[in-house]
Tab-separated table of C-alpha atoms and ligand atoms in Angstrom:
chain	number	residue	atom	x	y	z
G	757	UNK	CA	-3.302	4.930	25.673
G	758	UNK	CA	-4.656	5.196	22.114
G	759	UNK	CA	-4.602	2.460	19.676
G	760	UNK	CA	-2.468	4.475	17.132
G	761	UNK	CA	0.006	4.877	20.297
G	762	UNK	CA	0.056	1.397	21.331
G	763	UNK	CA	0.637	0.026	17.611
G	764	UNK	CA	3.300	2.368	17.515
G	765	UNK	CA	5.023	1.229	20.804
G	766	UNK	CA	4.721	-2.409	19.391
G	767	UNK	CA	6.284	-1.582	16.336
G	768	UNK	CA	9.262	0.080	18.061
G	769	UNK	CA	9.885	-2.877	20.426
G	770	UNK	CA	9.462	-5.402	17.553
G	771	UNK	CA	12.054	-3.698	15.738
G	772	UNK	CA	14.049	-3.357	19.043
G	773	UNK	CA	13.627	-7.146	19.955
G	774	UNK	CA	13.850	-8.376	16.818
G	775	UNK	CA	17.796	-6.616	16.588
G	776	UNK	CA	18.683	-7.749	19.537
G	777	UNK	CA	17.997	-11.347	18.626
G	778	UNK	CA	19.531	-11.054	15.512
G	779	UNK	CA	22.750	-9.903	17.515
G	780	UNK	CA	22.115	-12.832	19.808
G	781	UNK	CA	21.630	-15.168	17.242
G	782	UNK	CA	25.126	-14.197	15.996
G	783	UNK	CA	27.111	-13.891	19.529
G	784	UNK	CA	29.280	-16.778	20.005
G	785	UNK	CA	28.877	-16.599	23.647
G	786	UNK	CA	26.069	-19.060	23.373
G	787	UNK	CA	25.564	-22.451	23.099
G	788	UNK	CA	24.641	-23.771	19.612
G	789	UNK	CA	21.581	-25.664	22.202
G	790	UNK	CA	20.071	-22.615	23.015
G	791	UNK	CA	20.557	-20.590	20.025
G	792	UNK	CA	18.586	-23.849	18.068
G	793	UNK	CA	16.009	-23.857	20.826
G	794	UNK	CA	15.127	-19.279	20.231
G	795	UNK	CA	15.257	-19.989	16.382
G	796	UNK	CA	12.975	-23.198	16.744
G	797	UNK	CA	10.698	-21.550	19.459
G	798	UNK	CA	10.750	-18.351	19.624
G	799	UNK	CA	11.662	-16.689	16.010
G	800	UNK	CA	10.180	-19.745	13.945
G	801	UNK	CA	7.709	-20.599	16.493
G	802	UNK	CA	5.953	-18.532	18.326
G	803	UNK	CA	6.517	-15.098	15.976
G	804	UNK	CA	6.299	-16.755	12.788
G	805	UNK	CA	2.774	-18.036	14.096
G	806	UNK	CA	1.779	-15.188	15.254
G	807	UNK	CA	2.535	-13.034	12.667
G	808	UNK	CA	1.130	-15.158	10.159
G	809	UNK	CA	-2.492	-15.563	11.834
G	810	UNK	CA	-2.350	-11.872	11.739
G	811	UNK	CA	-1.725	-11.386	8.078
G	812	UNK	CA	-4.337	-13.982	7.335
G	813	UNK	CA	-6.435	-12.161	9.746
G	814	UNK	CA	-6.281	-8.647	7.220
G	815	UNK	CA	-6.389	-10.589	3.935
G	816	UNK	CA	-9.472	-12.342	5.157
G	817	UNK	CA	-11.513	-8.959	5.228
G	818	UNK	CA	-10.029	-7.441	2.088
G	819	UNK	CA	-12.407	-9.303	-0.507
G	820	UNK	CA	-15.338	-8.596	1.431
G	821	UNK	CA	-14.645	-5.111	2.327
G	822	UNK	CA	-13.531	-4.014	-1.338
G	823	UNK	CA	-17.088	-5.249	-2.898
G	824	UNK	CA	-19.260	-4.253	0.080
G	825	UNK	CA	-17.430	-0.661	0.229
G	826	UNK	CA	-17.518	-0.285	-3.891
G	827	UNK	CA	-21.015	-1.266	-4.048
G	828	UNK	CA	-22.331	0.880	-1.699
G	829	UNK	CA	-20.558	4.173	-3.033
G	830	UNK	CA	-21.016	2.957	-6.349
G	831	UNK	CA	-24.810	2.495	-5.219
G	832	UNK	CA	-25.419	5.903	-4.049
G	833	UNK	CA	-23.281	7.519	-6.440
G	834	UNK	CA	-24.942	5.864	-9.432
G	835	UNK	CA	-27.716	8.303	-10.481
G	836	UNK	CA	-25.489	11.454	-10.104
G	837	UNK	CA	-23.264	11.173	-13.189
G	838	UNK	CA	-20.240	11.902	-10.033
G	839	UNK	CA	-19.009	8.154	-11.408
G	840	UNK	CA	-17.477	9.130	-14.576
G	841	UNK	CA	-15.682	12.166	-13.319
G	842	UNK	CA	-14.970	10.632	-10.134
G	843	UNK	CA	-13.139	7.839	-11.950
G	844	UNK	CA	-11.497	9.989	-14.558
G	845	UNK	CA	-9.980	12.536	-11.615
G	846	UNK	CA	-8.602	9.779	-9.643
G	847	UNK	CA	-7.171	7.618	-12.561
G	848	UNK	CA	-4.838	10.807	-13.029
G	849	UNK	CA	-4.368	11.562	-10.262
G	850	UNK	CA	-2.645	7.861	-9.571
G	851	UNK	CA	-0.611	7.427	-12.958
G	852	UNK	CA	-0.096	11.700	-12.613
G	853	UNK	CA	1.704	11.038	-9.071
G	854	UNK	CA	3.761	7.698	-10.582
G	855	UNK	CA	5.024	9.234	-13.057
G	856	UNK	CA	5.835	12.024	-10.689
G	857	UNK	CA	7.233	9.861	-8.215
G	858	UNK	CA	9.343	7.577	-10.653
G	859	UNK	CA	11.114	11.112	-12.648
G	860	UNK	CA	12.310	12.246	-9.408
G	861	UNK	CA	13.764	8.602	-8.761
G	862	UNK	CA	15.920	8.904	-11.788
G	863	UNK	CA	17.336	12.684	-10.633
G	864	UNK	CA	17.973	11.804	-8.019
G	865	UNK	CA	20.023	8.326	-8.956
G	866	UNK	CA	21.348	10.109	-11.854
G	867	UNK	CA	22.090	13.067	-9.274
G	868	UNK	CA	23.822	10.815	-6.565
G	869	UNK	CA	25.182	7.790	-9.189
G	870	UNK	CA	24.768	5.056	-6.101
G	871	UNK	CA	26.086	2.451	-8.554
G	872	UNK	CA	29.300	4.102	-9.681
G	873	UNK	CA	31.547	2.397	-7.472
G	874	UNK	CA	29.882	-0.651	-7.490
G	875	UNK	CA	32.231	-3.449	-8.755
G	876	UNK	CA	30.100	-6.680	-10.286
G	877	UNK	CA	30.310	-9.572	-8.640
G	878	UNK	CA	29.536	-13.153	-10.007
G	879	UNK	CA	26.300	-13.125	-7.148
G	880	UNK	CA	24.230	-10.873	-9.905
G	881	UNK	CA	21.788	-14.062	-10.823
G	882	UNK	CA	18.236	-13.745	-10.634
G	883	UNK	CA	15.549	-15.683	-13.138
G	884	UNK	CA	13.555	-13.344	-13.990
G	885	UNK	CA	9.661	-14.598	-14.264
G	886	UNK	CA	8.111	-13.576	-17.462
G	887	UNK	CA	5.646	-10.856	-17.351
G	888	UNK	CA	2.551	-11.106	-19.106
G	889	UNK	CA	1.844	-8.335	-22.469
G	890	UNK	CA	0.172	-5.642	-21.708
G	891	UNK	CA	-2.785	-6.327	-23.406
G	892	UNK	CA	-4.019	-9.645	-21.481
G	893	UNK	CA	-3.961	-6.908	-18.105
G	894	UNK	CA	-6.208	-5.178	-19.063
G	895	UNK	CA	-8.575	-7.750	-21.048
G	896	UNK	CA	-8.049	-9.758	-17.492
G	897	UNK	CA	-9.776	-6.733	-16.047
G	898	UNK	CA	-13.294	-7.919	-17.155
G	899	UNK	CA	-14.319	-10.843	-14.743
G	900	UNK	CA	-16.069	-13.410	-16.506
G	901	UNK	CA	-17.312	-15.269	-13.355
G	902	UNK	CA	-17.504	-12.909	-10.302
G	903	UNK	CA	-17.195	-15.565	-7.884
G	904	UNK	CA	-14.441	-17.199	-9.361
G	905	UNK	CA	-12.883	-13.337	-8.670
G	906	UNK	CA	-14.033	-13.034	-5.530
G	907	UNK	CA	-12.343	-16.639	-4.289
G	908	UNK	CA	-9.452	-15.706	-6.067
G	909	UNK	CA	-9.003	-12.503	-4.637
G	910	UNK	CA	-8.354	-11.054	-8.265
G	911	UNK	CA	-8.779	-7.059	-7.047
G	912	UNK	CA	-9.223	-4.930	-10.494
G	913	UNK	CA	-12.176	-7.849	-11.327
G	914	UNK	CA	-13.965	-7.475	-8.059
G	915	UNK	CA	-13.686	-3.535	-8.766
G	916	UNK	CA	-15.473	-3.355	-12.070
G	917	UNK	CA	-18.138	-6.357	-10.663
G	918	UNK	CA	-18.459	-3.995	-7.600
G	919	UNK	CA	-18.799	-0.890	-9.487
G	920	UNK	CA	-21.436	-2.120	-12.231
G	921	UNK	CA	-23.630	-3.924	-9.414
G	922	UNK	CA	-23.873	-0.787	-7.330
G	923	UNK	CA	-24.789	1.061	-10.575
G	924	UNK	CA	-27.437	-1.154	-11.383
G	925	UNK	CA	-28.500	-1.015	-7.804
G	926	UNK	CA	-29.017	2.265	-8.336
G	927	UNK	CA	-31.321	2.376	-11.450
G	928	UNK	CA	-33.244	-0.886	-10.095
G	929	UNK	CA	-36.096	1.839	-8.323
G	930	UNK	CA	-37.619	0.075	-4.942
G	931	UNK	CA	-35.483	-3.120	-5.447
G	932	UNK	CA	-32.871	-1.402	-5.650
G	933	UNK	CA	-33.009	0.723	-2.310
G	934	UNK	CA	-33.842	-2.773	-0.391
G	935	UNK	CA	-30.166	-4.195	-1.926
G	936	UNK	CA	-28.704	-0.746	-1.080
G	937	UNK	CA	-29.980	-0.917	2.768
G	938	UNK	CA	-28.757	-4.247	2.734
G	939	UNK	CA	-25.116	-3.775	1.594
G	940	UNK	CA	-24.967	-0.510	3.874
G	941	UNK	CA	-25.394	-2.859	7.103
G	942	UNK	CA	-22.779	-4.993	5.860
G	943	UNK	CA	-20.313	-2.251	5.451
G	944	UNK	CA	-21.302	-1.134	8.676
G	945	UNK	CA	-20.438	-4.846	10.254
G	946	UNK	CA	-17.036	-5.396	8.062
G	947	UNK	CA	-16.410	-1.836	9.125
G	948	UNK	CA	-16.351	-3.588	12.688
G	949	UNK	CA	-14.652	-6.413	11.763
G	950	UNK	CA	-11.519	-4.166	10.928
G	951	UNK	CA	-11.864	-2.734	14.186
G	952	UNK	CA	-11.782	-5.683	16.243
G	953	UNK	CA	-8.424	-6.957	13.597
G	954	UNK	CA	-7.224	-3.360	14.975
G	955	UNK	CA	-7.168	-3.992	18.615
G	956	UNK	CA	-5.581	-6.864	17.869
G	957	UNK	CA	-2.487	-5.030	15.695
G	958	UNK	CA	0.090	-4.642	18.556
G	959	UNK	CA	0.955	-7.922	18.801
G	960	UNK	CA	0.452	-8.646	15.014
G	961	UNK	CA	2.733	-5.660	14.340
G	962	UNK	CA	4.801	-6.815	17.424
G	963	UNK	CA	5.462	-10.442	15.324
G	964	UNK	CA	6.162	-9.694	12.249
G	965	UNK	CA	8.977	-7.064	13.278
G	966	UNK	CA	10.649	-9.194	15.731
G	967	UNK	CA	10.691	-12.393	13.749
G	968	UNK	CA	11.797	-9.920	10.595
G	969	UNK	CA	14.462	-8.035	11.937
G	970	UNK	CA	15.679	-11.109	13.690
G	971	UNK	CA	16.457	-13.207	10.591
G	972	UNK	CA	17.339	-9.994	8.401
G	973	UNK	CA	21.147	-10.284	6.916
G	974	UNK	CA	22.414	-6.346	7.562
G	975	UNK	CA	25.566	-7.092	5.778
G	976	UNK	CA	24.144	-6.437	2.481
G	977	UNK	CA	22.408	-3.010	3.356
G	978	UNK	CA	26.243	-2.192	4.755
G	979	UNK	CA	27.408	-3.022	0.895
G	980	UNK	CA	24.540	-1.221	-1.022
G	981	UNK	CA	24.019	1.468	1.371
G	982	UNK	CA	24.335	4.084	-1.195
G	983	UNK	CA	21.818	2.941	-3.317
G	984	UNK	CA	19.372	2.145	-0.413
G	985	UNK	CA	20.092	5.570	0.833
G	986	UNK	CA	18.959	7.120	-2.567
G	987	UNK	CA	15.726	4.951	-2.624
G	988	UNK	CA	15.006	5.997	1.165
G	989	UNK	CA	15.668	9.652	0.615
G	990	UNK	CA	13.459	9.855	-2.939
G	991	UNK	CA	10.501	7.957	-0.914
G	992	UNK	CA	11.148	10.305	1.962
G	993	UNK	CA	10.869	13.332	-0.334
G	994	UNK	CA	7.925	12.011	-2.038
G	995	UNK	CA	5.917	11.083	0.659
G	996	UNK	CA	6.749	14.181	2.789
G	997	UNK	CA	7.058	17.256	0.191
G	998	UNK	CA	5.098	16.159	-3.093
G	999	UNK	CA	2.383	14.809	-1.209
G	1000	UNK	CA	2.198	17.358	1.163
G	1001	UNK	CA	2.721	20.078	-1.957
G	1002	UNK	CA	-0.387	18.391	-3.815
G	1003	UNK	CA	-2.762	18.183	-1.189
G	1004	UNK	CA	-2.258	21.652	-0.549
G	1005	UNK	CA	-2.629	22.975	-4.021
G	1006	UNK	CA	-5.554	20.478	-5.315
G	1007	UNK	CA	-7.517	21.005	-1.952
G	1008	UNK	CA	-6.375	23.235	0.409
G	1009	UNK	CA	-6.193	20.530	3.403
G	1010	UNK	CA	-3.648	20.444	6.390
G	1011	UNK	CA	-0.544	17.828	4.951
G	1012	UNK	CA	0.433	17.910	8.740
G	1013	UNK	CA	-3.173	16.446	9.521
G	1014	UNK	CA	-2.913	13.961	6.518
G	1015	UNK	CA	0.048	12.686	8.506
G	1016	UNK	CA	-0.990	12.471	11.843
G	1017	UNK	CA	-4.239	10.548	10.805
G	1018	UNK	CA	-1.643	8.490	8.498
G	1019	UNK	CA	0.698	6.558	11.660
G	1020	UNK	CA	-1.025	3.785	12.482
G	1021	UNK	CA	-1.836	2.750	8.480
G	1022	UNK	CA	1.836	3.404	7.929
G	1023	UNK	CA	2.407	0.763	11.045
G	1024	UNK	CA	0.226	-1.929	9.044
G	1025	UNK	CA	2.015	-0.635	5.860
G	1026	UNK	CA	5.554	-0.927	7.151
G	1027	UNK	CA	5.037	-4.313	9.170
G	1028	UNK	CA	2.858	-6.137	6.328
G	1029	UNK	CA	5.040	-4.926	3.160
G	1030	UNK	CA	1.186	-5.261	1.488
G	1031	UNK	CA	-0.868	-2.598	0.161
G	1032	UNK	CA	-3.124	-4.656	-0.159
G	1033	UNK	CA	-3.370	-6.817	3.302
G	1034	UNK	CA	-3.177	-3.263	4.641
G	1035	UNK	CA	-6.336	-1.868	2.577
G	1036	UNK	CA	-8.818	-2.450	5.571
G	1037	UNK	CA	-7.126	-0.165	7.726
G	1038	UNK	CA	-6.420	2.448	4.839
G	1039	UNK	CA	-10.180	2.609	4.625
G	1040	UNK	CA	-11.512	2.631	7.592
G	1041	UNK	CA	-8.659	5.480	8.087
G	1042	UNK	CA	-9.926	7.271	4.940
G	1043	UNK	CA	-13.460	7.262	5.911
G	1044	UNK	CA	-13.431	7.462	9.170
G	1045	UNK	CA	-10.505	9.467	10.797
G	1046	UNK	CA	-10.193	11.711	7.431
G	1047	UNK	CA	-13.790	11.705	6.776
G	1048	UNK	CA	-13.841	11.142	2.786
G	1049	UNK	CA	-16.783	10.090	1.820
G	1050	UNK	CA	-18.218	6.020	0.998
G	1051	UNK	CA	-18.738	7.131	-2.445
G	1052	UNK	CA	-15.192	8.368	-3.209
G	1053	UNK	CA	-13.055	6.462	-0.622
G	1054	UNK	CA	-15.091	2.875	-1.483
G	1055	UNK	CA	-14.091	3.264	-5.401
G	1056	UNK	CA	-10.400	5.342	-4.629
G	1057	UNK	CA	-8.832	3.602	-2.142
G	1058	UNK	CA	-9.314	-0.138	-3.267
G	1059	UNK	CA	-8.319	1.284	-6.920
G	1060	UNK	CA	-5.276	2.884	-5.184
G	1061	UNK	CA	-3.898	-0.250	-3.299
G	1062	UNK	CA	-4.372	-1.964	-7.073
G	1063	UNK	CA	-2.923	0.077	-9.188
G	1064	UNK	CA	-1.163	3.183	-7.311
G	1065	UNK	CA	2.307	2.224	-6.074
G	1066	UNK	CA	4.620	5.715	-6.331
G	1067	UNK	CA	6.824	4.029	-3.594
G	1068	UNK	CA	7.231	0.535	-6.117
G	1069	UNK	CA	7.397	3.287	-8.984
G	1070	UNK	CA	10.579	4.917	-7.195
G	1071	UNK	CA	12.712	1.969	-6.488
G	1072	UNK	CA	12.188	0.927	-9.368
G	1073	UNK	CA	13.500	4.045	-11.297
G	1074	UNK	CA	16.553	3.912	-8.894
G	1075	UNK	CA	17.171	0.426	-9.288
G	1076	UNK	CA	17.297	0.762	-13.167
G	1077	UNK	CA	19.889	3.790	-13.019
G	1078	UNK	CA	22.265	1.684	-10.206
G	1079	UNK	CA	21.791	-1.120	-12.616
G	1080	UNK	CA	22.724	0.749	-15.470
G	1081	UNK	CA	26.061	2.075	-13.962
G	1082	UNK	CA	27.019	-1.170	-12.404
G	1083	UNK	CA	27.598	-2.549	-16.067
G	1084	UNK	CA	28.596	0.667	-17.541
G	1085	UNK	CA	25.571	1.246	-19.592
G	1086	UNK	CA	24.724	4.711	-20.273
G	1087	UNK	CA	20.911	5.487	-20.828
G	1088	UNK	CA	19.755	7.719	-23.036
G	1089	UNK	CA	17.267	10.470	-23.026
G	1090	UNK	CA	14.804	7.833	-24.822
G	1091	UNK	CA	15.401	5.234	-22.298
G	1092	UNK	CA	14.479	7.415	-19.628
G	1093	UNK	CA	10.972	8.152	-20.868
G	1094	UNK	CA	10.704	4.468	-21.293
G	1095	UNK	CA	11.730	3.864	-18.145
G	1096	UNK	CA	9.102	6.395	-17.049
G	1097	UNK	CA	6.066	4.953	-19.265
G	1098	UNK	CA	6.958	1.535	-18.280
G	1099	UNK	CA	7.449	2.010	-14.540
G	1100	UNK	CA	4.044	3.974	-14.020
G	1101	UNK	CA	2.074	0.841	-16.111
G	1102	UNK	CA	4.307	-1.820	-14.556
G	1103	UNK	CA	2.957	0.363	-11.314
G	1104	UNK	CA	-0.450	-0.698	-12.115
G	1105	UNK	CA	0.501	-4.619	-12.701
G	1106	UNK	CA	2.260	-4.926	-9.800
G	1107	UNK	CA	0.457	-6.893	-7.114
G	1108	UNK	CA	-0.168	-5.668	-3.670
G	1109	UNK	CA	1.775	-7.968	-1.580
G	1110	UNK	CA	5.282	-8.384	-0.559
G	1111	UNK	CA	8.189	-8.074	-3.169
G	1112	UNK	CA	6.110	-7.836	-6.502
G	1113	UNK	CA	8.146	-4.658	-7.403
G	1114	UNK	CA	11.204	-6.601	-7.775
G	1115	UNK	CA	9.546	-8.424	-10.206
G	1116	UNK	CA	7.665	-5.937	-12.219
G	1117	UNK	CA	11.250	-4.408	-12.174
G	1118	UNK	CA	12.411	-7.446	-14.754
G	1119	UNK	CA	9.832	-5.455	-17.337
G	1120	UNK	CA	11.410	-2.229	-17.045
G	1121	UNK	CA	14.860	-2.924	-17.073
G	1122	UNK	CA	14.113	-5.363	-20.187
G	1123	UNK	CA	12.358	-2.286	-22.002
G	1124	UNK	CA	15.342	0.027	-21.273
G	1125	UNK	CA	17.592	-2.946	-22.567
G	1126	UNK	CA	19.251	-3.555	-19.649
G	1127	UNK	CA	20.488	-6.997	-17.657
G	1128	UNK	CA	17.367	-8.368	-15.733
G	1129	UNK	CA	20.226	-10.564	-13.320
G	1130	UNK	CA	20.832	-7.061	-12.784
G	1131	UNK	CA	18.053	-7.672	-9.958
G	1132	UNK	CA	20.339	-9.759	-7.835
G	1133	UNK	CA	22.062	-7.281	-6.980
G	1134	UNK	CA	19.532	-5.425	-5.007
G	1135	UNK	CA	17.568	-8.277	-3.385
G	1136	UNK	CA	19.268	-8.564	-0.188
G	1137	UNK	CA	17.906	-5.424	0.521
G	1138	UNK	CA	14.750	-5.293	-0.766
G	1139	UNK	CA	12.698	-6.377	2.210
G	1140	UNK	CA	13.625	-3.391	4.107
G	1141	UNK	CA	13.005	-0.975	1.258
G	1142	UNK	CA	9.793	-2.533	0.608
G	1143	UNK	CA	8.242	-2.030	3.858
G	1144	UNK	CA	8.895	1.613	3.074
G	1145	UNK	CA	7.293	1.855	-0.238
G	1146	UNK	CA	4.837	0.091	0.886
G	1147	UNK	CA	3.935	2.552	3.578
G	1148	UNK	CA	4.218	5.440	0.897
G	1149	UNK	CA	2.163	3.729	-1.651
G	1150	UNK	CA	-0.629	3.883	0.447
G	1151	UNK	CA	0.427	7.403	1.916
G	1152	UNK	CA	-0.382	8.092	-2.126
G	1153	UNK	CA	-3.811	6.095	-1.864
G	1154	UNK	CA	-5.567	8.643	0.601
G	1155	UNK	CA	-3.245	11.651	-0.098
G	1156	UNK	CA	-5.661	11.141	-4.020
G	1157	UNK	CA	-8.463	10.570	-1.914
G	1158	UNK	CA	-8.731	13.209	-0.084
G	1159	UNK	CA	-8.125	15.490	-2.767
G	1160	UNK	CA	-10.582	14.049	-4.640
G	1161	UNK	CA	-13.129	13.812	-2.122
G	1162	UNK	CA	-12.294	17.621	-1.339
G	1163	UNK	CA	-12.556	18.321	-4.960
G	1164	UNK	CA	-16.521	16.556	-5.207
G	1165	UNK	CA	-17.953	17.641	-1.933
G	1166	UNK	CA	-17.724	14.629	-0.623
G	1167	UNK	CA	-15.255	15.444	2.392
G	1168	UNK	CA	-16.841	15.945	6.140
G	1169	UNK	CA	-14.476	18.958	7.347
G	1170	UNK	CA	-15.260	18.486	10.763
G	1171	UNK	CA	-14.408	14.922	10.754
G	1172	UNK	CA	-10.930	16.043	9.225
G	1173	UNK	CA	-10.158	18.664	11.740
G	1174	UNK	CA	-10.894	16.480	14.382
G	1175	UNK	CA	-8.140	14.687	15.792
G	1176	UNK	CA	-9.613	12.007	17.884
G	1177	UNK	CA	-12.489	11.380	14.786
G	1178	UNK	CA	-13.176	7.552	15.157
G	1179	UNK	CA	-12.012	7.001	18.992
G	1180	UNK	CA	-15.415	8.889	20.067
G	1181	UNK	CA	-17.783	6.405	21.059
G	1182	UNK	CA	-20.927	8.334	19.851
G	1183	UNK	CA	-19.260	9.203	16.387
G	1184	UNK	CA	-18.652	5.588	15.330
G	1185	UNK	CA	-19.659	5.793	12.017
G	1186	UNK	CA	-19.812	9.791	10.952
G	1187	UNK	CA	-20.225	8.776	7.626
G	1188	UNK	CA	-23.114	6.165	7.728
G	1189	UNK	CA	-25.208	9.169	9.858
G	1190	UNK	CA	-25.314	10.902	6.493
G	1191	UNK	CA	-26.536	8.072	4.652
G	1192	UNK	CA	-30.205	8.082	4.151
G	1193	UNK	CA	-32.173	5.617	6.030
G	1194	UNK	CA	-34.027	3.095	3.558
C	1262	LIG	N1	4.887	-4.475	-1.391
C	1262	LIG	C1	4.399	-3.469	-2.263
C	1262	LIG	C2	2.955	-3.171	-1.936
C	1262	LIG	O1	2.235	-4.048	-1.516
C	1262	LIG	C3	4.536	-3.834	-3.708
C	1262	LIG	C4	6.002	-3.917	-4.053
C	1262	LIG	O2	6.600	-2.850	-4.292
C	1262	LIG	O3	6.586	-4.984	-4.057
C	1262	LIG	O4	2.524	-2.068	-2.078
């Protein structure tokens, strides 16, 4: 069975399991003993540990990945003057698709009004953490000490390091190509590294799910489930029909094909609630299975799992209208295109691990002058809905790839038609047979 399959499968049963615990764990049919001894051992024990060495596992190759990938597209994309446009394209192409992504949210909220029968209840508290002016993001962009960004896993600082070494690499004439051959066999062996991680996923994915949905309250989706029915449907219709509409327009490629080559990144997506603990598979999946390019994908993707969160973007614009008509504010035609601004930057500040949206979402409701407690209201459900906009964030990451790879001649068709592209044994790195040899 192939891997994509079996992830699958272990995603189903976690989810499966992981219920029917959850039920257990609330039957009173059992003795308090034994329900102590599945939470101690089984749920807190032997999931939790599971699924924790397995998100360590995926975080561990990020940092590495990110500056071996970005240096080595960056490296042989240097001389071409490609870098400029190639970074111009795809920086539209992510705050185009937010902004995209967070209008139809507020239709669609204003459309279906999920908070109008919403009656506010004293539980509304939430401290909201300050968020830090606009200006020190971007300044914090510039590493001053690479390692220090490196150890500190500080992404948009290893991006600019990456992409200014590999452009140096590739003015510094014989020097230069031995760095470049260097790097390349390192991509090539953290490229492996993410595929041993992937055999492991099953039970990883397995873990997480079942100790998740075991512990997860489902009372509170019961109370909110209009507004986490409007999130779901705007992510659905995003993810589906924009990105599908897009690829087709910007680069003629098969959405259907996007999605198939999509599942098992959506599985990593879904289980983690990380963009970025997910980013290993998303590029391996970009390069690989879709066939983009090193020298888009390494720059796009880790750029994409930074800054490019459409599904983040689209709660977020729901959550402020539910907000809004929970304390009977109406929002003006002003506040809306604040909301829009503010959501697709907040987009780009928000961190790519579980449950930063809900904070980011304290900055937008403050610029549209609403109640920040206002995010109490939503956070019971929140987990669940992040797993999904997690998946479509990075649904959004290679969707822009791929159209931008398309777009500079830098996508292998044949890798893209094939279906079973990375499972051949002999085609285990398409890309790196184009590469020149040193
Ligand atoms: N969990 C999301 C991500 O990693 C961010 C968020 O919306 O909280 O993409």
């Amino acid at each position: 069975m192939s891997l994509t399959n079996r992830i699958l499968i272990s995603m189903v049963a976690g989810i499966l399991i992981g219920s029917l615990l959850n039920l257990m764990m609330h039957s009173s049919g059992l003795s308090d003993a034994f329900r102590v001894a599945v939470d101690d051992y089984l749920i807190h024990g032997l999931l939790d540990f599971v699924g924790r060495i397995f998100v360590a596992s995926l975080k561990l190759l990020v940092v590495p990945l990110v500056l071996v990938s970005l240096i080595c597209g960056s490296s042989s994309l240097g001389d071409s003057a490609r870098m400029g446009p190639i970074a111009v394209k795809t920086l539209v192409f992510y705050l185009g698709t937010t902004a995209v992504a967070i209008s139809l949210a507020l239709v669609f909220a204003v459309f279906i009004s999920p908070g109008s029968n919403v009656q506010l209840t004293s539980e509304a508290l939430f401290a909201a953490k300050e968020a830090p002016p606009l200006i020190d993001v971007l300044v914090n962009i510039f590493p001053s000490n690479p390692f220090n960004a490196l150890a500190e896993g500080k992404m948009l600082q290893i991006i600019v390091f990456a992409l200014l070494f590999g452009y140096a690499i590739s003015h510094a004439g014989e020097a230069g190509r031995r760095i470049a051959s260097f790097f390349r066999d390192m991509e090539v062996i953290v490229m492996k590294m993410v595929g041993i991680m992937m055999e492991l996923a099953p039970y990883g994915v397995f873990a997480l799910l079942a100790k998740l949905f075991s512990t997860m309250g489902i009372s509170a989706i019961v109370d909110l489930a209009a507004y986490f029915l409007t999130v779901l449907a705007v992510l659905l219709v995003h993810a589906l029909v924009v990105y599908s509409l897009l690829l087709k327009f910007f680069s003629g490629l098969s959405p259907r094909i996007l999605m198939t080559k999509m599942r098992s990144v959506w599985a990593f997506a879904f289980s983690t609630a990380s963009s970025g603990a997910t980013l290993p598979i998303t590029l391996r999946t970009v390069e690989r299975k879709m066939g983009v390019h090193n020298s888009v994908a390494g720059f796009t993707v880790p750029l994409g799992a930074t800054i490019n969160m459409d599904g983040t973007a689209i709660m977020q614009g729901v959550a402020t209208v539910f907000i809004a008509q929970v304390y009977g504010v109406d929002l003006s035609m002003t506040d809306f295109v604040t909301v829009i601004l503010t959501a697709t930057l907040a987009s780009i500040g928000t961190a790519a691990v579980p449950g930063v949206g809900l904070i980011t979402l304290a900055m937008v409701l403050e610029q549209a002058g609403l109640p920040v407690e206002g995010i109490g209201l939503i956070i019971g459900v929140d987990r669940l809905l992040d797993m999904v906009r997690t998946a479509v964030n990075v649904t959004g990451d290679a969707t822009v790839s791929a159209i931008v790879g398309k777009s500079e001649n830098q996508l292998d068709e044949q890798v893209w038609l094939n279906p079973k592209a990375d499972l051949e044994p002999n085609n285990d790195n398409p890309i790196e047979q184009e590469m020149p040899t040193a």
